[in-house]
């Protein structure tokens, strides 16, 4: 699966989230923004911003 951070545009490493599901919370390891999974379309993970981060 692939997730590109909407804030810093880097790919988020999903290795720490092996069983990703809708409503899971993910933190971007580059900018610290917190995202909630809203949907998964094929290989893409769709999210919305929960917290702007650091």
CSV table of C-alpha atoms in Angstrom, one decimal:
chain,number,residue,atom,x,y,z
A,1,UNK,CA,0.0,0.0,0.0
A,2,UNK,CA,1.1,3.6,-0.6
A,3,UNK,CA,0.4,6.8,1.3
A,4,UNK,CA,1.7,10.2,0.3
A,5,UNK,CA,1.6,12.8,3.1
A,6,UNK,CA,-0.7,15.7,2.1
A,7,UNK,CA,1.5,18.1,4.0
A,8,UNK,CA,5.1,17.4,3.1
A,9,UNK,CA,4.4,15.2,0.0
A,10,UNK,CA,6.7,12.5,1.1
A,11,UNK,CA,5.7,8.8,1.1
A,12,UNK,CA,4.8,7.6,4.5
A,13,UNK,CA,6.5,4.4,5.7
A,14,UNK,CA,3.6,2.0,6.5
A,15,UNK,CA,5.8,-0.8,7.8
A,16,UNK,CA,4.7,0.0,11.4
A,17,UNK,CA,1.0,-0.4,10.3
A,18,UNK,CA,0.8,-4.1,9.1
A,19,UNK,CA,-3.0,-4.4,9.4
A,20,UNK,CA,-4.2,-1.0,8.2
A,21,UNK,CA,-7.9,-0.4,8.4
A,22,UNK,CA,-10.3,2.6,8.0
A,23,UNK,CA,-10.2,4.9,11.1
A,24,UNK,CA,-6.6,3.9,12.0
A,25,UNK,CA,-4.4,6.9,13.0
A,26,UNK,CA,-1.0,7.3,11.2
A,27,UNK,CA,1.8,9.7,11.9
A,28,UNK,CA,4.0,10.9,9.1
A,29,UNK,CA,7.6,10.2,10.1
A,30,UNK,CA,8.9,13.2,8.1
A,31,UNK,CA,6.7,16.1,9.2
A,32,UNK,CA,4.8,14.7,12.2
A,33,UNK,CA,1.3,15.3,10.9
A,34,UNK,CA,-1.4,12.9,12.2
A,35,UNK,CA,-3.7,11.3,9.6
A,36,UNK,CA,-6.8,9.2,9.9
A,37,UNK,CA,-7.4,6.5,7.2
A,38,UNK,CA,-10.7,7.2,5.5
A,39,UNK,CA,-10.6,4.7,2.7
A,40,UNK,CA,-8.4,2.3,0.8
A,41,UNK,CA,-8.5,2.1,-3.0
A,42,UNK,CA,-6.4,-0.6,-4.4
A,43,UNK,CA,-2.8,0.3,-3.4
A,44,UNK,CA,-3.7,3.8,-2.3
A,45,UNK,CA,-4.5,4.8,1.2
A,46,UNK,CA,-6.8,7.9,1.5
A,47,UNK,CA,-6.6,10.0,4.7
A,48,UNK,CA,-7.8,13.2,6.3
A,49,UNK,CA,-5.7,15.4,8.6
A,50,UNK,CA,-6.4,14.9,12.3
A,51,UNK,CA,-3.6,17.1,13.7
A,52,UNK,CA,-1.2,19.4,12.0
A,53,UNK,CA,1.8,18.0,13.8
A,54,UNK,CA,5.0,19.5,15.1
